[in-house]
């Protein structure tokens, strides 16, 4: 077992709460999350378990960050990240970050209280699984082309949204679209006339979607955020998803590296454990270093994010951690297989699930190169006056 | 008999290109997965009938006797057209071994059938507990009259489910230094007692197999290189393997795909991408230069020095870096399994990222290659 930093002797209440959250996630993971699940779920039409999602809701996790007025716990991104990290470490295909953090917060940051009152309690209770449909090209900075045209009080939407996570199993979509001079956000329940979802398989064995909108009518009651607040709401929820998504990658790193160091200790070749070969020892240490850089940066980023700042500052923080987490995770994923040898390349062995989920989540919401670019743009690199 | 080597490179290139265009099945161009024998055997037979199947083999054994420069052209033309790899253990591994070390009877029995595609070969070296430490293998062969009786388990045999024949390393003496009690056997895959179980890979195909031997009777005449001399045979063969696995084929092919994708999605508008791409392009160009050094030695009939291991290290790691840049350039599509739309072209991005993983493991892992290089080439202690 990889050792985690020892708990402080005198804990402040926030720390203590986070530790308890972590422990309950750990206990849940030990009981409920078995890697073997991944082998059966990927064969289902929806590749996560709604019953388990409901249990997670009962644990308070789907509403952890949502307003208390709608049944949530109104906790911050640091607490959410702690839970996500522990669950992800044991492999979690359920869309906690995509639905509860990204979509949930996006709805909460909007300016439609009646819609919040309708959707958020259902999300908190585990009865609603929303997804965000925002991306239109390969890159996160590809411009939004989808349009929402006003038709009286209602809107008509046209456009194509790709890489929507979750695709299979989503009950509805928060869709971003150009609306006048601003960005509007609209709630489109799955199966709405004119909204067609095409599924594609992600490396992690879940289906993500391409949502094609042809003259989809959205009533005023389903406007998540008006064009006045849409862009700001989106950026905030996107940044929160980046941070929680990085925590998810960190959990996967820990799981993959644990498996790998265990293997190094037990696999014998040339009469000794392969972990006694210095060539592997040094690289294992390099991986641990990347993992711990991510962990330390995550704590700092979450804290600074909660303290607040300008839009650019918050964007830079979130991109900083997603860039680090994606790179570190990809490196650990590749090395985990390399250090296992051929068995690591088999479907029968669990390390591949970590590898695949890491590939999927490193690309999702922007890979490390995209986030370094975003960081540079938002932090003013090269613009010193 | 055509004297290929007397042609100008350009003339040869035109003929090779036309042969491929006229004969290679359109639907198998740029396959995203390693092709099974049933899918690609017609192409094998076509090359065989036309005399193109063993370009590197000597003419007297049915090859074309191509010089290295021409061989590289042949490889390049296949890559440019997206020709898939046929099961080739016969052509690249066991064929050359039999040419070098086989008896006249073994040459007559096996070589022509590799050329015709009647025999498809699989390699059974590794065992669950004998991977990098291959010499510790335990599958046992005991002489019983004029047969060996083989018992044990092999694993990771590439496409063994399609093989008609297996070449197997077995233990024939347990009481000597482990390298000195190993024998190299040729085994008909249909012999009773052999069970072959495919193993699924993380890429979703069953590219390799477990092979179980339960009292399998193999004629003693099927030994190559002499009883208890199998380690020397395997080492000779690893020479071919290292030069084969170190060929620029894999990275060059992937680089071509990356270039096509990058053009379609406009990645070259990004100066940073262009720099990364150019670096890889030069990595492949210089790999070609290094490769030529060793193919030249082979052409002159010389002994490959241990530093041929550099080829495998550089080739497979360049391939891995190309696969990584492909995933990076694809952005959100970099997390998709299977073919997806990229700026109007359909491409399976992940296939290279998946297959870059075992490339640094099989054929002597890159760690093992580096151990060889540090000891045998740099003369470092240890
Ligand atoms: C796709 C694929 C196809 C294959 N096809 C065949 C085939 O057709 N026939 C066949 O017989 N075999 C085949 N193999 C098996 C291959 O030869 C072995 O995987 C390889 O020898 C490594 O052995 P292993 O997998 O048991 O890993 P291990 O030897 O257990 O190695 C695990 C890790 O430890 C490292 N390591 C081991 N020893 C040292 C050391 N001394 N110093 C530093 N690091 C070390 C390795 O490099 C690796 O990273 C194939 C493998 C793959 C992945």
PDB file of C-alpha atoms in Angstrom, chain B residues 34-38 87 120-124 156-166 189-190 194-201 205-211:
ATOM      1  CA  UNK B  34      -3.762  -6.559 -36.585  1.00  0.00           C
ATOM      2  CA  UNK B  35      -5.288  -8.707 -39.331  1.00  0.00           C
ATOM      3  CA  UNK B  36      -6.041 -12.360 -38.784  1.00  0.00           C
ATOM      4  CA  UNK B  37      -4.884 -15.005 -41.240  1.00  0.00           C
ATOM      5  CA  UNK B  38      -8.387 -15.531 -42.668  1.00  0.00           C
ATOM      6  CA  UNK B  87       1.145 -13.298 -39.907  1.00  0.00           C
ATOM      7  CA  UNK B 120       1.609 -20.542 -40.726  1.00  0.00           C
ATOM      8  CA  UNK B 121       3.980 -20.361 -37.751  1.00  0.00           C
ATOM      9  CA  UNK B 122       3.575 -19.304 -34.155  1.00  0.00           C
ATOM     10  CA  UNK B 123       6.277 -18.715 -31.562  1.00  0.00           C
ATOM     11  CA  UNK B 124       6.115 -20.509 -28.197  1.00  0.00           C
ATOM     12  CA  UNK B 156       1.672 -14.820 -25.196  1.00  0.00           C
ATOM     13  CA  UNK B 157       2.072 -16.670 -28.495  1.00  0.00           C
ATOM     14  CA  UNK B 158       1.042 -14.156 -31.135  1.00  0.00           C
ATOM     15  CA  UNK B 159      -1.798 -15.400 -33.350  1.00  0.00           C
ATOM     16  CA  UNK B 160      -1.129 -19.002 -32.374  1.00  0.00           C
ATOM     17  CA  UNK B 161      -4.812 -19.717 -32.960  1.00  0.00           C
ATOM     18  CA  UNK B 162      -4.099 -19.311 -36.682  1.00  0.00           C
ATOM     19  CA  UNK B 163      -0.872 -21.294 -36.692  1.00  0.00           C
ATOM     20  CA  UNK B 164      -0.426 -24.666 -38.351  1.00  0.00           C
ATOM     21  CA  UNK B 165       3.023 -25.006 -36.775  1.00  0.00           C
ATOM     22  CA  UNK B 166       4.729 -23.852 -33.624  1.00  0.00           C
ATOM     23  CA  UNK B 189       0.013 -27.528 -34.109  1.00  0.00           C
ATOM     24  CA  UNK B 190      -2.458 -30.316 -34.825  1.00  0.00           C
ATOM     25  CA  UNK B 194      -2.025 -29.260 -27.773  1.00  0.00           C
ATOM     26  CA  UNK B 195      -4.679 -26.805 -26.568  1.00  0.00           C
ATOM     27  CA  UNK B 196      -4.626 -23.198 -27.731  1.00  0.00           C
ATOM     28  CA  UNK B 197      -6.629 -20.591 -25.859  1.00  0.00           C
ATOM     29  CA  UNK B 198      -6.794 -17.017 -27.192  1.00  0.00           C
ATOM     30  CA  UNK B 199      -6.292 -14.180 -24.705  1.00  0.00           C
ATOM     31  CA  UNK B 200      -8.106 -10.909 -25.201  1.00  0.00           C
ATOM     32  CA  UNK B 201      -5.977  -7.759 -25.163  1.00  0.00           C
ATOM     33  CA  UNK B 205      -8.703  -8.327 -30.025  1.00  0.00           C
ATOM     34  CA  UNK B 206      -7.366 -11.781 -29.284  1.00  0.00           C
ATOM     35  CA  UNK B 207      -3.942 -11.246 -30.646  1.00  0.00           C
ATOM     36  CA  UNK B 208      -2.103 -13.717 -28.480  1.00  0.00           C
ATOM     37  CA  UNK B 209      -2.697 -17.124 -26.904  1.00  0.00           C
ATOM     38  CA  UNK B 210      -1.922 -19.554 -24.167  1.00  0.00           C
ATOM     39  CA  UNK B 211      -0.679 -22.885 -25.477  1.00  0.00           C
TER      40      UNK B 211
END
